[in-house]
Amino acid sequence: MKLKVYADRLSQPSRAVIIFCKVNGIDFEEIEVKLAKREQHSPEFEDINPMAKVPSIVDGRLKLFESHAILTYLSCAFPGVADHWYPNDLLKRAKIHSVLDWHHSNLRLGTVKYVFNHKLAPVVGLPRSPEAAAKGKKILSSSLSKIESFWLKGSGRFLVGSNQPSIADLSLVCETLQLELLDEEDRIGLMGPHKKVQQWIESTKNATRPHFDEVHEVLFKVKENLQKQQSLGASSGSSSSSNTTLH
């Protein structure tokens, strides 16, 4: 029975799982779960993942969620997956897990808090929270600095000194791409000081192309739509007789 991947490509972890499958030639069926329409809360999907989150997979009798668990499982269950993604060497595996565990409460937490409260909240009809955005930005900035100074320490192009990408590289780089939704000035302000991080992102993209670019197309379409809306809002504001502040 073919592997089923339940995902929304606007979700950073979903993109990581889809890219991994494509890069490694895993035969799978992608089933879209539209978060914007709250399809993750349907009874059918909650039967697969009671936590109502994407991505999730079904492989035979196995129902599995949490992207890091999925990436680990796929690395072990499908024999065509190259060893560098999740090495047999236990020391290397332990280092990969240390990155993945760190990621949840650092880079991912900061990115989600900042991007949502600074940029995306109005798109889904919710108010911005400047306080939450400020906290998220602080966590995000600290996380990028830690990747630059610690996780990319050494001569390797990838995390924990490796010369080839692992599931940790793919997971974290997909997270950083969410920053593309920010205004250019905000994104450059965050990423500009971190040259090693920028090089690492490009190395991971290059190692997973063309699939990386194809899977991220939806993100750049959203970015384009946000820019159009912002431009229309600015035009409307400038032509108004009253001074309107765009938040």
GROMACS .gro file of N, CA and C in nm, residues 158-246:
model
  267
  158PHE      N    1   2.704   2.182   0.661
  158PHE     CA    2   2.573   2.156   0.719
  158PHE      C    3   2.583   2.147   0.871
  159LEU      N    4   2.470   2.128   0.937
  159LEU     CA    5   2.464   2.127   1.082
  159LEU      C    6   2.553   2.019   1.142
  160VAL      N    7   2.598   2.044   1.263
  160VAL     CA    8   2.686   1.956   1.342
  160VAL      C    9   2.807   1.908   1.263
  161GLY      N   10   2.861   1.997   1.179
  161GLY     CA   11   2.987   1.971   1.111
  161GLY      C   12   2.982   1.874   0.996
  162SER      N   13   2.863   1.842   0.946
  162SER     CA   14   2.850   1.745   0.838
  162SER      C   15   2.876   1.808   0.701
  163ASN      N   16   2.921   1.725   0.609
  163ASN     CA   17   2.940   1.771   0.471
  163ASN      C   18   2.822   1.735   0.381
  164GLN      N   19   2.722   1.668   0.438
  164GLN     CA   20   2.600   1.635   0.365
  164GLN      C   21   2.480   1.664   0.455
  165PRO      N   22   2.365   1.694   0.396
  165PRO     CA   23   2.249   1.732   0.478
  165PRO      C   24   2.186   1.614   0.551
  166SER      N   25   2.129   1.643   0.666
  166SER     CA   26   2.052   1.544   0.741
  166SER      C   27   1.907   1.591   0.750
  167ILE      N   28   1.824   1.510   0.814
  167ILE     CA   29   1.684   1.551   0.833
  167ILE      C   30   1.676   1.678   0.917
  168ALA      N   31   1.777   1.704   1.000
  168ALA     CA   32   1.778   1.827   1.080
  168ALA      C   33   1.797   1.949   0.991
  169ASP      N   34   1.887   1.941   0.896
  169ASP     CA   35   1.907   2.053   0.803
  169ASP      C   36   1.778   2.084   0.728
  170LEU      N   37   1.713   1.981   0.677
  170LEU     CA   38   1.591   2.003   0.599
  170LEU      C   39   1.481   2.064   0.685
  171SER      N   40   1.464   2.013   0.806
  171SER     CA   41   1.360   2.066   0.894
  171SER      C   42   1.383   2.212   0.928
  172LEU      N   43   1.504   2.247   0.965
  172LEU     CA   44   1.534   2.383   1.008
  172LEU      C   45   1.534   2.482   0.891
  173VAL      N   46   1.584   2.439   0.776
  173VAL     CA   47   1.586   2.531   0.661
  173VAL      C   48   1.444   2.560   0.614
  174CYS      N   49   1.357   2.460   0.613
  174CYS     CA   50   1.217   2.487   0.578
  174CYS      C   51   1.155   2.588   0.674
  175GLU      N   52   1.197   2.583   0.799
  175GLU     CA   53   1.148   2.680   0.896
  175GLU      C   54   1.195   2.822   0.861
  176THR      N   55   1.324   2.835   0.827
  176THR     CA   56   1.377   2.969   0.796
  176THR      C   57   1.312   3.029   0.672
  177LEU      N   58   1.264   2.944   0.581
  177LEU     CA   59   1.202   2.998   0.459
  177LEU      C   60   1.072   3.071   0.490
  178GLN      N   61   1.011   3.043   0.604
  178GLN     CA   62   0.890   3.115   0.642
  178GLN      C   63   0.916   3.264   0.656
  179LEU      N   64   1.041   3.300   0.679
  179LEU     CA   65   1.077   3.442   0.693
  179LEU      C   66   1.063   3.516   0.560
  180GLU      N   67   1.048   3.444   0.450
  180GLU     CA   68   1.024   3.508   0.321
  180GLU      C   69   0.893   3.585   0.319
  181LEU      N   70   0.802   3.553   0.411
  181LEU     CA   71   0.674   3.624   0.416
  181LEU      C   72   0.686   3.763   0.477
  182LEU      N   73   0.798   3.790   0.542
  182LEU     CA   74   0.819   3.921   0.602
  182LEU      C   75   0.852   4.025   0.495
  183ASP      N   76   0.836   4.151   0.531
  183ASP     CA   77   0.885   4.258   0.444
  183ASP      C   78   1.036   4.245   0.432
  184GLU      N   79   1.087   4.287   0.316
  184GLU     CA   80   1.229   4.269   0.287
  184GLU      C   81   1.319   4.330   0.395
  185GLU      N   82   1.283   4.447   0.441
  185GLU     CA   83   1.365   4.514   0.543
  185GLU      C   84   1.371   4.433   0.672
  186ASP      N   85   1.257   4.377   0.713
  186ASP     CA   86   1.253   4.296   0.834
  186ASP      C   87   1.334   4.168   0.817
  187ARG      N   88   1.320   4.104   0.701
  187ARG     CA   89   1.390   3.978   0.677
  187ARG      C   90   1.541   3.999   0.673
  188ILE      N   91   1.585   4.103   0.603
  188ILE     CA   92   1.728   4.131   0.593
  188ILE      C   93   1.784   4.169   0.731
  189GLY      N   94   1.705   4.242   0.809
  189GLY     CA   95   1.748   4.277   0.943
  189GLY      C   96   1.776   4.156   1.029
  190LEU      N   97   1.696   4.051   1.011
  190LEU     CA   98   1.715   3.929   1.087
  190LEU      C   99   1.828   3.842   1.031
  191MET      N  100   1.829   3.825   0.899
  191MET     CA  101   1.921   3.730   0.837
  191MET      C  102   2.056   3.791   0.803
  192GLY      N  103   2.060   3.922   0.780
  192GLY     CA  104   2.182   3.987   0.730
  192GLY      C  105   2.308   3.959   0.810
  193PRO      N  106   2.302   3.961   0.943
  193PRO     CA  107   2.425   3.941   1.021
  193PRO      C  108   2.479   3.797   1.019
  194HIS      N  109   2.399   3.704   0.967
  194HIS     CA  110   2.434   3.562   0.982
  194HIS      C  111   2.476   3.502   0.848
  195LYS      N  112   2.600   3.527   0.810
  195LYS     CA  113   2.649   3.484   0.678
  195LYS      C  114   2.657   3.332   0.666
  196LYS      N  115   2.699   3.264   0.773
  196LYS     CA  116   2.708   3.118   0.769
  196LYS      C  117   2.569   3.056   0.757
  197VAL      N  118   2.471   3.116   0.824
  197VAL     CA  119   2.333   3.067   0.812
  197VAL      C  120   2.285   3.082   0.669
  198GLN      N  121   2.313   3.195   0.606
  198GLN     CA  122   2.272   3.216   0.467
  198GLN      C  123   2.337   3.113   0.374
  199GLN      N  124   2.464   3.086   0.394
  199GLN     CA  125   2.533   2.987   0.312
  199GLN      C  126   2.477   2.847   0.334
  200TRP      N  127   2.446   2.815   0.458
  200TRP     CA  128   2.388   2.685   0.491
  200TRP      C  129   2.251   2.666   0.426
  201ILE      N  130   2.170   2.770   0.428
  201ILE     CA  131   2.039   2.763   0.362
  201ILE      C  132   2.057   2.735   0.213
  202GLU      N  133   2.149   2.807   0.148
  202GLU     CA  134   2.172   2.785   0.005
  202GLU      C  135   2.226   2.645  -0.022
  203SER      N  136   2.312   2.595   0.065
  203SER     CA  137   2.366   2.460   0.048
  203SER      C  138   2.256   2.355   0.057
  204THR      N  139   2.163   2.375   0.150
  204THR     CA  140   2.052   2.280   0.166
  204THR      C  141   1.956   2.288   0.048
  205LYS      N  142   1.929   2.409   0.002
  205LYS     CA  143   1.847   2.424  -0.119
  205LYS      C  144   1.910   2.350  -0.236
  206ASN      N  145   2.038   2.374  -0.258
  206ASN     CA  146   2.108   2.313  -0.371
  206ASN      C  147   2.108   2.161  -0.363
  207ALA      N  148   2.118   2.108  -0.241
  207ALA     CA  149   2.122   1.963  -0.222
  207ALA      C  150   1.987   1.897  -0.245
  208THR      N  151   1.880   1.976  -0.246
  208THR     CA  152   1.746   1.918  -0.257
  208THR      C  153   1.667   1.970  -0.377
  209ARG      N  154   1.734   2.046  -0.462
  209ARG     CA  155   1.667   2.094  -0.583
  209ARG      C  156   1.655   1.980  -0.684
  210PRO      N  157   1.552   1.986  -0.772
  210PRO     CA  158   1.452   2.093  -0.790
  210PRO      C  159   1.334   2.085  -0.694
  211HIS      N  160   1.330   1.981  -0.612
  211HIS     CA  161   1.212   1.958  -0.529
  211HIS      C  162   1.191   2.068  -0.426
  212PHE      N  163   1.301   2.120  -0.371
  212PHE     CA  164   1.288   2.227  -0.271
  212PHE      C  165   1.214   2.346  -0.330
  213ASP      N  166   1.253   2.387  -0.449
  213ASP     CA  167   1.190   2.504  -0.512
  213ASP      C  168   1.044   2.477  -0.545
  214GLU      N  169   1.016   2.359  -0.597
  214GLU     CA  170   0.879   2.326  -0.638
  214GLU      C  171   0.785   2.324  -0.518
  215VAL      N  172   0.828   2.266  -0.408
  215VAL     CA  173   0.742   2.255  -0.290
  215VAL      C  174   0.721   2.392  -0.225
  216HIS      N  175   0.816   2.482  -0.240
  216HIS     CA  176   0.804   2.616  -0.181
  216HIS      C  177   0.732   2.716  -0.272
  217GLU      N  178   0.690   2.675  -0.390
  217GLU     CA  179   0.621   2.768  -0.479
  217GLU      C  180   0.498   2.831  -0.413
  218VAL      N  181   0.424   2.751  -0.337
  218VAL     CA  182   0.303   2.802  -0.273
  218VAL      C  183   0.336   2.913  -0.173
  219LEU      N  184   0.449   2.902  -0.105
  219LEU     CA  185   0.490   3.004  -0.009
  219LEU      C  186   0.515   3.137  -0.079
  220PHE      N  187   0.581   3.132  -0.194
  220PHE     CA  188   0.612   3.255  -0.267
  220PHE      C  189   0.488   3.315  -0.333
  221LYS      N  190   0.388   3.232  -0.363
  221LYS     CA  191   0.261   3.286  -0.411
  221LYS      C  192   0.190   3.363  -0.300
  222VAL      N  193   0.196   3.310  -0.180
  222VAL     CA  194   0.137   3.380  -0.065
  222VAL      C  195   0.211   3.511  -0.042
  223LYS      N  196   0.343   3.508  -0.051
  223LYS     CA  197   0.423   3.629  -0.035
  223LYS      C  198   0.382   3.734  -0.139
  224GLU      N  199   0.365   3.692  -0.262
  224GLU     CA  200   0.325   3.785  -0.368
  224GLU      C  201   0.188   3.845  -0.338
  225ASN      N  202   0.095   3.762  -0.291
  225ASN     CA  203  -0.039   3.812  -0.259
  225ASN      C  204  -0.035   3.910  -0.142
  226LEU      N  205   0.047   3.882  -0.043
  226LEU     CA  206   0.060   3.974   0.070
  226LEU      C  207   0.116   4.109   0.026
  227GLN      N  208   0.213   4.106  -0.064
  227GLN     CA  209   0.271   4.230  -0.115
  227GLN      C  210   0.169   4.311  -0.193
  228LYS      N  211   0.085   4.242  -0.273
  228LYS     CA  212  -0.019   4.311  -0.348
  228LYS      C  213  -0.121   4.375  -0.254
  229GLN      N  214  -0.162   4.301  -0.152
  229GLN     CA  215  -0.257   4.355  -0.055
  229GLN      C  216  -0.200   4.476   0.018
  230GLN      N  217  -0.072   4.466   0.052
  230GLN     CA  218  -0.007   4.577   0.122
  230GLN      C  219   0.003   4.699   0.033
  231SER      N  220   0.033   4.675  -0.095
  231SER     CA  221   0.043   4.785  -0.190
  231SER      C  222  -0.092   4.852  -0.211
  232LEU      N  223  -0.199   4.771  -0.223
  232LEU     CA  224  -0.333   4.826  -0.239
  232LEU      C  225  -0.375   4.904  -0.115
  233GLY      N  226  -0.339   4.850   0.003
  233GLY     CA  227  -0.372   4.918   0.127
  233GLY      C  228  -0.301   5.051   0.138
  234ALA      N  229  -0.175   5.054   0.094
  234ALA     CA  230  -0.099   5.179   0.099
  234ALA      C  231  -0.157   5.282   0.004
  235SER      N  232  -0.198   5.237  -0.115
  235SER     CA  233  -0.258   5.328  -0.213
  235SER      C  234  -0.389   5.384  -0.160
  236SER      N  235  -0.469   5.296  -0.099
  236SER     CA  236  -0.596   5.339  -0.044
  236SER      C  237  -0.574   5.440   0.069
  237GLY      N  238  -0.472   5.414   0.151
  237GLY     CA  239  -0.444   5.503   0.262
  237GLY      C  240  -0.397   5.639   0.217
  238SER      N  241  -0.314   5.642   0.111
  238SER     CA  242  -0.260   5.770   0.065
  238SER      C  243  -0.363   5.855  -0.004
  239SER      N  244  -0.469   5.789  -0.057
  239SER     CA  245  -0.572   5.865  -0.128
  239SER      C  246  -0.686   5.907  -0.035
  240SER      N  247  -0.681   5.853   0.088
  240SER     CA  248  -0.786   5.887   0.184
  240SER      C  249  -0.765   6.026   0.241
  241SER      N  250  -0.872   6.091   0.279
  241SER     CA  251  -0.861   6.222   0.337
  241SER      C  252  -0.811   6.218   0.481
  242SER      N  253  -0.825   6.100   0.544
  242SER     CA  254  -0.777   6.086   0.681
  242SER      C  255  -0.646   6.009   0.681
  243ASN      N  256  -0.562   6.034   0.782
  243ASN     CA  257  -0.436   5.963   0.794
  243ASN      C  258  -0.460   5.829   0.861
  244THR      N  259  -0.440   5.721   0.786
  244THR     CA  260  -0.461   5.586   0.839
  244THR      C  261  -0.328   5.517   0.857
  245THR      N  262  -0.307   5.466   0.976
  245THR     CA  263  -0.185   5.390   1.002
  245THR      C  264  -0.207   5.245   0.971
  246LEU      N  265  -0.120   5.191   0.887
  246LEU     CA  266  -0.129   5.049   0.854
  246LEU      C  267  -0.049   4.971   0.955
   0.00000   0.00000   0.00000
